[in-house]
PDB file of C-alpha atoms in Angstrom:
ATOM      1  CA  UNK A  45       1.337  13.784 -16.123  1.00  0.00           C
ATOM      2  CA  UNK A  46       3.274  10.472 -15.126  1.00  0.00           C
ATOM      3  CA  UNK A  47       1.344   8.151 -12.965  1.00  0.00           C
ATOM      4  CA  UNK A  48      -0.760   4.754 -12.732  1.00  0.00           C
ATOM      5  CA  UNK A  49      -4.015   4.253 -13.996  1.00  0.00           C
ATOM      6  CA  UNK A  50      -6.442   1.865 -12.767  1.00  0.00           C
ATOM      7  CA  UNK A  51      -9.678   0.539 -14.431  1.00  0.00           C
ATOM      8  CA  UNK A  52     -12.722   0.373 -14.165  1.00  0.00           C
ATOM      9  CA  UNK A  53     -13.320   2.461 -10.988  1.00  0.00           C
ATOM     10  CA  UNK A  54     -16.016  -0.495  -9.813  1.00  0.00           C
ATOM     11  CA  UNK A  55     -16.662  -3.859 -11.108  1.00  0.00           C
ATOM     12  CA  UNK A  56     -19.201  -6.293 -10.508  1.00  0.00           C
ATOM     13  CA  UNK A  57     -18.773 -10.131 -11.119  1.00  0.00           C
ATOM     14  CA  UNK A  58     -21.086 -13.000 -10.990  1.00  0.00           C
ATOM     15  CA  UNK A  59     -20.153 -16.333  -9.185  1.00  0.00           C
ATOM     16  CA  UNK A  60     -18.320 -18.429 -11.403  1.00  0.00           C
ATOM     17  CA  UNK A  61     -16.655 -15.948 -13.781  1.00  0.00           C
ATOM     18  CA  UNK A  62     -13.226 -14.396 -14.409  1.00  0.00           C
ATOM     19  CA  UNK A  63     -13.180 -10.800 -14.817  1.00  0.00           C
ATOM     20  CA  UNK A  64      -9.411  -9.025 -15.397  1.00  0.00           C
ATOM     21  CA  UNK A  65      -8.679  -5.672 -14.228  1.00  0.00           C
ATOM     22  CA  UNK A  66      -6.319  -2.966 -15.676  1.00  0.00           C
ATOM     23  CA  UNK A  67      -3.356  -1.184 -14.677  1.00  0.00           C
ATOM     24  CA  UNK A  68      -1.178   0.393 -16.729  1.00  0.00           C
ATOM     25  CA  UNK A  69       1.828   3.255 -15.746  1.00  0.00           C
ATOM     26  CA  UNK A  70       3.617   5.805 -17.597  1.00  0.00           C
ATOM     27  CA  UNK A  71       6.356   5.878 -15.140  1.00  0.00           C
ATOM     28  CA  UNK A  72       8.542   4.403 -16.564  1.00  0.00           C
ATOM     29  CA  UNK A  73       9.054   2.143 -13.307  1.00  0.00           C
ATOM     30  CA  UNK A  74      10.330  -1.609 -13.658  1.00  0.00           C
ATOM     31  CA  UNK A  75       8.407  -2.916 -10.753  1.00  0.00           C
ATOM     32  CA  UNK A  76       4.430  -3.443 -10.597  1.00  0.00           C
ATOM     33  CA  UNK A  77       2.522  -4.841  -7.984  1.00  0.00           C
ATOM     34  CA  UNK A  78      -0.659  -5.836  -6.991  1.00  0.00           C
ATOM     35  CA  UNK A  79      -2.333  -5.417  -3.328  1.00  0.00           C
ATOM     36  CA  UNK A  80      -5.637  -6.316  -1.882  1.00  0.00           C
ATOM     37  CA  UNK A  81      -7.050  -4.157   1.001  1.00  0.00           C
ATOM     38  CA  UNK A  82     -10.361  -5.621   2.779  1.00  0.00           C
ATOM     39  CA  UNK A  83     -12.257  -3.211   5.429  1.00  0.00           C
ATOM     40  CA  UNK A  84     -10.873  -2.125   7.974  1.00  0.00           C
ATOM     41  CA  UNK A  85      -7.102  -3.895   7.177  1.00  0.00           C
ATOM     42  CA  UNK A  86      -3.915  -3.161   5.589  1.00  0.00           C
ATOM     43  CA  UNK A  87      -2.725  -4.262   2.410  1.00  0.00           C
ATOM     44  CA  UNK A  88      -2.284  -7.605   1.389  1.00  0.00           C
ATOM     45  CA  UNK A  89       0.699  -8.477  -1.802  1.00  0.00           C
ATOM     46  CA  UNK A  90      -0.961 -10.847  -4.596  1.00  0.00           C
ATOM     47  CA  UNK A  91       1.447 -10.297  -7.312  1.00  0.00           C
ATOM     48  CA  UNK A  92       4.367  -8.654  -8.267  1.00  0.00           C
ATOM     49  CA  UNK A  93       6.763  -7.964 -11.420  1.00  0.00           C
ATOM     50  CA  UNK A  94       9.729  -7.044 -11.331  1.00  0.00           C
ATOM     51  CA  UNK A  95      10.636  -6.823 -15.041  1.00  0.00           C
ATOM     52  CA  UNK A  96       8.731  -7.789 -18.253  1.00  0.00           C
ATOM     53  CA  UNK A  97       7.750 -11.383 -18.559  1.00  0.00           C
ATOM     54  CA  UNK A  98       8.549 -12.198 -15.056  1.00  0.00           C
ATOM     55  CA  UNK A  99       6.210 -12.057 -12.254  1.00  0.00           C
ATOM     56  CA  UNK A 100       6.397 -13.738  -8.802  1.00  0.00           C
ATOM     57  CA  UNK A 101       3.298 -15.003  -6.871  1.00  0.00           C
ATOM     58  CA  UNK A 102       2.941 -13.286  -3.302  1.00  0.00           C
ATOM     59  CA  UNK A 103       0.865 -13.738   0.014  1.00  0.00           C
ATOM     60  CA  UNK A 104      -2.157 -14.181  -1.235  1.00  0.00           C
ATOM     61  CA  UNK A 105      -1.696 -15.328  -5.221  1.00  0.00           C
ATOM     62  CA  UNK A 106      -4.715 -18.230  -4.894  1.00  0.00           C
ATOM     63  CA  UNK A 107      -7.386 -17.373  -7.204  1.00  0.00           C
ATOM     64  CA  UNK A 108      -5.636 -15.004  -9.020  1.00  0.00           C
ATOM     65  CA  UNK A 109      -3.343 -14.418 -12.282  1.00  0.00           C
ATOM     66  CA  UNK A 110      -1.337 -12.002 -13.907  1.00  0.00           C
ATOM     67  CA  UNK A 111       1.018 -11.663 -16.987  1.00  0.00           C
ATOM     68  CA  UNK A 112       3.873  -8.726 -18.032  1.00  0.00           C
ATOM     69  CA  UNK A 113       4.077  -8.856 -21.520  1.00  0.00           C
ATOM     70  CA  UNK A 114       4.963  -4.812 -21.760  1.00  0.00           C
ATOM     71  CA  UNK A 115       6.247  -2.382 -19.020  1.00  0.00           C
ATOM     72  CA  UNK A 116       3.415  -0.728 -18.745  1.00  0.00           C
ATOM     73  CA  UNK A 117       0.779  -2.831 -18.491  1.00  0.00           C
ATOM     74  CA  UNK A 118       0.191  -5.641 -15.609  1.00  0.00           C
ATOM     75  CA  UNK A 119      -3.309  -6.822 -16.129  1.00  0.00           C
ATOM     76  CA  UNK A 120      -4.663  -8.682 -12.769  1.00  0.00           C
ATOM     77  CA  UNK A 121      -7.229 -11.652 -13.426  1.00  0.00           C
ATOM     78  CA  UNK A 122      -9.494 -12.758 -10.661  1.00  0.00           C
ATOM     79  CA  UNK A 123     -10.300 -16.442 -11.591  1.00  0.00           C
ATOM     80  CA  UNK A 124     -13.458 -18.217  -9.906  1.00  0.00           C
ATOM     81  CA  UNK A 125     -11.282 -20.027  -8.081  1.00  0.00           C
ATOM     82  CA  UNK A 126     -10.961 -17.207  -5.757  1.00  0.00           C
ATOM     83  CA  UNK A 127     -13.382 -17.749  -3.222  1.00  0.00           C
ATOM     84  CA  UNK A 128     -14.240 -14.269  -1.379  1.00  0.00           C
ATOM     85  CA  UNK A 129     -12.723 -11.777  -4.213  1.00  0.00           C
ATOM     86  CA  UNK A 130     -14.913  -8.991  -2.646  1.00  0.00           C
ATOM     87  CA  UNK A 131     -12.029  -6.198  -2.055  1.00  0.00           C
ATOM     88  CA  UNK A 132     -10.568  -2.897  -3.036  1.00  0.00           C
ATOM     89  CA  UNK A 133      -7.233  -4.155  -5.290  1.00  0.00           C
ATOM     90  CA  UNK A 134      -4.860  -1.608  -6.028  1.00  0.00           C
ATOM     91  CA  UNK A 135      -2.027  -1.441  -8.160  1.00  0.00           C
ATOM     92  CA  UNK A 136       1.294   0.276  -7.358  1.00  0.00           C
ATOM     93  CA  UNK A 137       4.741   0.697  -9.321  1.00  0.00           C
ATOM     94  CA  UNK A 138       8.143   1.517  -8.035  1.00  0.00           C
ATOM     95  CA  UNK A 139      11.298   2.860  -9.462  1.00  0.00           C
ATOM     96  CA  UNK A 140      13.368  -0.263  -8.548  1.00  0.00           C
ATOM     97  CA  UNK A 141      12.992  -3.595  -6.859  1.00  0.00           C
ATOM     98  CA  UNK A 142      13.434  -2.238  -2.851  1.00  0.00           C
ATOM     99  CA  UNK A 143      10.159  -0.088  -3.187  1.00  0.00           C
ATOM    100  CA  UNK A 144      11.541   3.360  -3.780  1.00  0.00           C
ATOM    101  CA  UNK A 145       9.404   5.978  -4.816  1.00  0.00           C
ATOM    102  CA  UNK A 146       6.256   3.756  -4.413  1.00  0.00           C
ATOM    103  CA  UNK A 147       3.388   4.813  -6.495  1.00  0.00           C
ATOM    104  CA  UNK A 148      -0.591   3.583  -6.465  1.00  0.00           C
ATOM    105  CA  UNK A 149      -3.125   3.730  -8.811  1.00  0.00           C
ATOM    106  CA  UNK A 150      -6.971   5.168  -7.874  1.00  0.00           C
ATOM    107  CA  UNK A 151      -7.866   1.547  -7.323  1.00  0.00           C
ATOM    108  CA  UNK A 152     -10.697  -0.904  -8.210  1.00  0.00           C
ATOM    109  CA  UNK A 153     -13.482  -1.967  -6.019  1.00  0.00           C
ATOM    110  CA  UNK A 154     -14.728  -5.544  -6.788  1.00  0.00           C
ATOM    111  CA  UNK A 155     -18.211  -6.670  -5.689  1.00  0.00           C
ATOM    112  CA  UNK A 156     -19.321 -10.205  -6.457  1.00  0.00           C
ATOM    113  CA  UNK A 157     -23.549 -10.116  -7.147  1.00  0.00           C
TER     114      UNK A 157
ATOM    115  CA  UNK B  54       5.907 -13.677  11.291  1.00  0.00           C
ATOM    116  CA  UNK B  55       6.119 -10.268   9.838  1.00  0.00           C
ATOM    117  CA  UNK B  56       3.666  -7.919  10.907  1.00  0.00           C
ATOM    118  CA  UNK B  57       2.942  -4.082  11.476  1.00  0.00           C
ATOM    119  CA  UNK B  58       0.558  -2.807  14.234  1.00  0.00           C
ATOM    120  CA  UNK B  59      -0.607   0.677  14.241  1.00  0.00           C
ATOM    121  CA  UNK B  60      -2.398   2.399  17.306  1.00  0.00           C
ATOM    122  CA  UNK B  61      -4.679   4.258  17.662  1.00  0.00           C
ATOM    123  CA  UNK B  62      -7.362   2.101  15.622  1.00  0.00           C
ATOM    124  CA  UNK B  63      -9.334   5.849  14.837  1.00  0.00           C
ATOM    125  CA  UNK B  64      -8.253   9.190  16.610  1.00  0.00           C
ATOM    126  CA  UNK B  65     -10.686  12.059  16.660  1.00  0.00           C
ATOM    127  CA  UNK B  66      -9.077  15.322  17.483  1.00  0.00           C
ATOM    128  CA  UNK B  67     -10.395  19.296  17.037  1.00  0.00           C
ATOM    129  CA  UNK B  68      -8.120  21.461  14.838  1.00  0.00           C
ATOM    130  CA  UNK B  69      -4.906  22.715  15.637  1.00  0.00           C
ATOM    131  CA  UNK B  70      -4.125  20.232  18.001  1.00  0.00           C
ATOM    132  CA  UNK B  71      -0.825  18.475  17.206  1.00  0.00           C
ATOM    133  CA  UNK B  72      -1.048  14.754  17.192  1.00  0.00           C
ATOM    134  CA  UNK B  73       1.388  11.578  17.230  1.00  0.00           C
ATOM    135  CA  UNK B  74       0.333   8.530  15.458  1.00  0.00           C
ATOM    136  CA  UNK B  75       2.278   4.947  16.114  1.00  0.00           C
ATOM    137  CA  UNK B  76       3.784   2.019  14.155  1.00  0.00           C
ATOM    138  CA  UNK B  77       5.021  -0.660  15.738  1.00  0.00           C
ATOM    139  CA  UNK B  78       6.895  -3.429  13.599  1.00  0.00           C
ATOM    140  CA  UNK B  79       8.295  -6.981  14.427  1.00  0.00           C
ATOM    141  CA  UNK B  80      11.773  -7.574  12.003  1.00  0.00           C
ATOM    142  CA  UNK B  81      14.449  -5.323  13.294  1.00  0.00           C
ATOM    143  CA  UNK B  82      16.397  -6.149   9.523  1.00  0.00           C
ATOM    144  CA  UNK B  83      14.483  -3.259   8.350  1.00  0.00           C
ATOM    145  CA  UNK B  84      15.725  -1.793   5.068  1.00  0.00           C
ATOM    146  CA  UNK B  85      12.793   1.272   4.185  1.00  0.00           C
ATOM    147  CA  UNK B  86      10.158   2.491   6.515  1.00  0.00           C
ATOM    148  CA  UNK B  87       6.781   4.081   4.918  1.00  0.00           C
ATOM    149  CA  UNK B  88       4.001   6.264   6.036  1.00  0.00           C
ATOM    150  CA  UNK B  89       1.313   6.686   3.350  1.00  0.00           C
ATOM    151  CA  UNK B  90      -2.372   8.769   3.443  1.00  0.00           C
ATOM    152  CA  UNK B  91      -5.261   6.411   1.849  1.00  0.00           C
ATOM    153  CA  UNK B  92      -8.706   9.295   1.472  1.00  0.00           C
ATOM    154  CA  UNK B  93     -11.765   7.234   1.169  1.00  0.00           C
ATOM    155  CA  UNK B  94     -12.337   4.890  -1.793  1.00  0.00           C
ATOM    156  CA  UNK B  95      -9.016   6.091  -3.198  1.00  0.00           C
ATOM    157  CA  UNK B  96      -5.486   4.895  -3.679  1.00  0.00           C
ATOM    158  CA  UNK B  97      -2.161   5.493  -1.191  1.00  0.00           C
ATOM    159  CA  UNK B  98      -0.284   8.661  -1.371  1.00  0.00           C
ATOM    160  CA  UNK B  99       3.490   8.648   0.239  1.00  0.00           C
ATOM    161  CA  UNK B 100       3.735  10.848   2.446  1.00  0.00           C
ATOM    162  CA  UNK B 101       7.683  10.507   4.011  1.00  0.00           C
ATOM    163  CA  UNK B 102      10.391   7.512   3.384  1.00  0.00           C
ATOM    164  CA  UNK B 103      12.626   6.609   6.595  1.00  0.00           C
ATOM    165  CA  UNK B 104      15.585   4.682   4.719  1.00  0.00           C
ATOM    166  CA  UNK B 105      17.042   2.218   7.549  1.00  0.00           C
ATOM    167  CA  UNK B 106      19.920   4.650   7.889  1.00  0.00           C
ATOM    168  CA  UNK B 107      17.816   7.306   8.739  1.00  0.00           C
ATOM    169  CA  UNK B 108      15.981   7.913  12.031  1.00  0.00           C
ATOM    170  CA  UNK B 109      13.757  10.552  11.017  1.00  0.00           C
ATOM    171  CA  UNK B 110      12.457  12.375   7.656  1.00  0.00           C
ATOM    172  CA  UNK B 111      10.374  16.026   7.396  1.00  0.00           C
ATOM    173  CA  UNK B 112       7.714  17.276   5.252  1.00  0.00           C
ATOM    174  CA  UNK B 113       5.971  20.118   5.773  1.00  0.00           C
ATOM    175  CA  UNK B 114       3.945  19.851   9.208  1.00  0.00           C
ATOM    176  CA  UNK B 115       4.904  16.124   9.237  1.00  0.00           C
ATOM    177  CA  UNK B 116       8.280  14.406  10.537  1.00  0.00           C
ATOM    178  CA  UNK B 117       8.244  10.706  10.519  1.00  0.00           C
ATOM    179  CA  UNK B 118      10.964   8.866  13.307  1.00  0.00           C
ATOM    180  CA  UNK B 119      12.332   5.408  12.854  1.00  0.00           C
ATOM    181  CA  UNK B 120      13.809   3.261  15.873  1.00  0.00           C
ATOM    182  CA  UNK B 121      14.828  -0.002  15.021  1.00  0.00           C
ATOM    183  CA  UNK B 122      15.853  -1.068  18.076  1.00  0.00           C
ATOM    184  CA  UNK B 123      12.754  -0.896  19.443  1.00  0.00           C
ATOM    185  CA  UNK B 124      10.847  -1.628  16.214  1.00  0.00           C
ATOM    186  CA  UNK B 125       9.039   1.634  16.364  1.00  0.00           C
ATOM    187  CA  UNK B 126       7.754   4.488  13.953  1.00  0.00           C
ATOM    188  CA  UNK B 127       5.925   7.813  15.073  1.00  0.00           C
ATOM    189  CA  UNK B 128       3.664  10.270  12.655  1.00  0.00           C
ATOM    190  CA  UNK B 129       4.190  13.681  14.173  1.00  0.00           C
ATOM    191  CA  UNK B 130       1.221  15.984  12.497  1.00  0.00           C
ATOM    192  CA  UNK B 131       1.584  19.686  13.710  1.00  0.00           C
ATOM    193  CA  UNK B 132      -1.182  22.036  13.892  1.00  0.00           C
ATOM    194  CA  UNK B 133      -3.926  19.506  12.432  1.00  0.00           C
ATOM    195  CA  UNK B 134      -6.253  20.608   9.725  1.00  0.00           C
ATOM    196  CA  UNK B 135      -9.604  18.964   8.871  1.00  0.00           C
ATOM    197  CA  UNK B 136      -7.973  18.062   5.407  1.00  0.00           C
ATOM    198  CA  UNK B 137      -5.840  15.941   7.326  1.00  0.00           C
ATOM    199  CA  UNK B 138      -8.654  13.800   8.034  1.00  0.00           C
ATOM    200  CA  UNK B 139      -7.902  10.571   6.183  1.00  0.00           C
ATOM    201  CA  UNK B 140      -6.325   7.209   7.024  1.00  0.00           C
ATOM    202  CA  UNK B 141      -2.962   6.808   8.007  1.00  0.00           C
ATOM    203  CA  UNK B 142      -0.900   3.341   6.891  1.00  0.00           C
ATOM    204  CA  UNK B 143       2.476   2.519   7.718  1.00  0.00           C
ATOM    205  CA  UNK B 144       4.762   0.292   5.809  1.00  0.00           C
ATOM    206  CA  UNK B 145       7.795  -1.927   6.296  1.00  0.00           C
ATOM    207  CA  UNK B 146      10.180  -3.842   3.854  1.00  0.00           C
ATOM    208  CA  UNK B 147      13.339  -6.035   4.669  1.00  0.00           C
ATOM    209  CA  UNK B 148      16.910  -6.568   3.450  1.00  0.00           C
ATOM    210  CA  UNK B 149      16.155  -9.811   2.093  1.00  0.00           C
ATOM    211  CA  UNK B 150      12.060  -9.133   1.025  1.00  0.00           C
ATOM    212  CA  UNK B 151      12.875  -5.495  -0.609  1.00  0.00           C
ATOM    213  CA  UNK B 152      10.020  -5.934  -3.093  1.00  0.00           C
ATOM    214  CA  UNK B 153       7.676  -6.540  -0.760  1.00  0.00           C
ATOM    215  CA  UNK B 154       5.862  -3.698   1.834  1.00  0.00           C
ATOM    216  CA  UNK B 155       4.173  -4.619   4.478  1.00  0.00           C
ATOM    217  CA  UNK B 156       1.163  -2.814   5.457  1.00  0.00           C
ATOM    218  CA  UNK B 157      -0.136  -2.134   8.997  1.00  0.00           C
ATOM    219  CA  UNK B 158      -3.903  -1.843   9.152  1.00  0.00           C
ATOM    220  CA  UNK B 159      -4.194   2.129   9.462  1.00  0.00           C
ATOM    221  CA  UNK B 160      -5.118   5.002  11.916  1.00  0.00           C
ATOM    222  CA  UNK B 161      -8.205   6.743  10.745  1.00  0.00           C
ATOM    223  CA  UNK B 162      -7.953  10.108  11.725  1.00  0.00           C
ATOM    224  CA  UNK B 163     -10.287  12.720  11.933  1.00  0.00           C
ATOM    225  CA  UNK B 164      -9.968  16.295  12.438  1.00  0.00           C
ATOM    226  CA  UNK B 165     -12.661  18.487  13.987  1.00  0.00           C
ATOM    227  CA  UNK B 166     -13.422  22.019  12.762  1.00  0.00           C
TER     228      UNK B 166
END
C-alpha cells in the first residue's frame, strides 16, 4: 500500500541535543513537507521540498533542518537551537507543488525530558 | 496576515443529528480549499477538496461549500455517527503560496450515542 511513514511514533530528547526524525513515502509524490501542530492549534509549515536537493525554509524553520537527497526520504532534524520543540510534527507529501492530493504520515510526538 | 478561523471551538451533538461546521478565511486569492479529519494522536485524513472554481464538493454524508466572496467554508455532516467524533481542520492555499496550506485550529466534534 502507497503512503507516508513516519518514525518513531514518540521520541524523547534531552536539553541540548539534536535528535532527527523520519519520513519517508512511497508515493511517488515530488513535494514533502513538514508541519508542527501544538495543543489545541492548527498546523504550523517548517519545511518544505519541492524536488530532490531543494528545500525551502517556511514559517517556523528556526531550530530546525532538513535535507532531500532521495524522493522518498525528507529526514527533519530538531537542533538545540530550537527552544520549545515540544510538539506533534507531521509529515505530508503531495502530488505536485499546489497541494493536490495532500497526504500525512501517522506523525511523531516529541517530548523534551 | 493569512489566517483561518474555525467555529465552533468543540461541538457536542447526540447521533443522527445533522450538523454544520465553519471556516472562515482572510485572502479572497484563494486557489484550493481543504477540510481534513485529525483522530487523536494521529495524522490528517482529506476528507473533500473545493478547487477555487468550485463552490461545493460531496462525499458520502459530507458536502463541503466554498464562498470566496465572503471568505467562507461550511462542513455539512448528515445524520452524525459517533465515529464521526474526531477533529475537524480546514485548510487554505493561494495563487501565489500554492505549496503552502494553511491550517485553521480545528472543531472537535463529538458525537453522542
Amino acid at each position: 500500500d502507497g503512503g507516508i511513514t513516519q518514525s518513531p511514533k514518540y521520541l524523547f530528547r534531552k536539553e541540548g541535543q539534536n535528535v532527527t526524525l523520519s519520513c519517508e513515502q512511497n508515493l511517488n509524490h515530488d513535494a514533502m513537507y513538514w508541519y508542527r501542530q501544538d495543543p489545541g492549534q492548527g498546523l504550523r509549515l517548517i519545511y518544505y521540498s519541492q524536488i530532490v536537493n531543494d528545500f525551502q525554509k517556511g514559517d517556523i524553520a528556526e531550530g530546525y533542518s532538513v535535507s532531500r537527497e532521495k524522493k522518498e526520504s525528507f529526514p527533519l532534524t530538531v537542533t538545540s537551537a530550537q527552544k520549545n520543540p515540544t510538539a506533534f510534527y507531521l509529515c505530508a507529501s503531495s502530488m505536485g507543488p499546489r497541494a493536490d492530493g495532500y497526504t500525512f504520515g501517522s506523525g511523531t510526538r516529541l517530548t523534551v525530558v | 496576515k493569512q489566517e483561518v478561523t474555525q467555529i465552533p471551538a468543540a461541538l457536542s451533538v447526540p447521533e443522527g443529528e445533522n450538523l454544520v461546521l465553519n471556516c472562515s478565511f482572510t485572502d479572497s486569492a484563494i486557489y484550493n480549499l481543504q477540510w481534513f479529519r485529525q483522530d487523536p494522536g494521529k495524522g490528517l485524513t482529506s476528507l473533500l477538496l473545493i478547487q477555487s472554481s468550485q463552490r461545493e464538493q460531496t462525499s458520502g454524508r459530507l458536502n463541503a461549500s466554498l464562498d470566496k466572496s465572503s471568505g467562507r467554508s461550511t462542513l455539512y455532516i448528515a445524520a452524525s455517527q459517533p465515529g464521526d467524533s474526531a477533529t475537524y481542520l480546514c485548510a487554505f492555499n493561494t495563487q501565489r503560496s500554492s505549496y503552502k496550506l494553511i491550517f485553521g485550529s480545528g472543531t472537535r466534534l463529538l458525537v453522542r450515542p
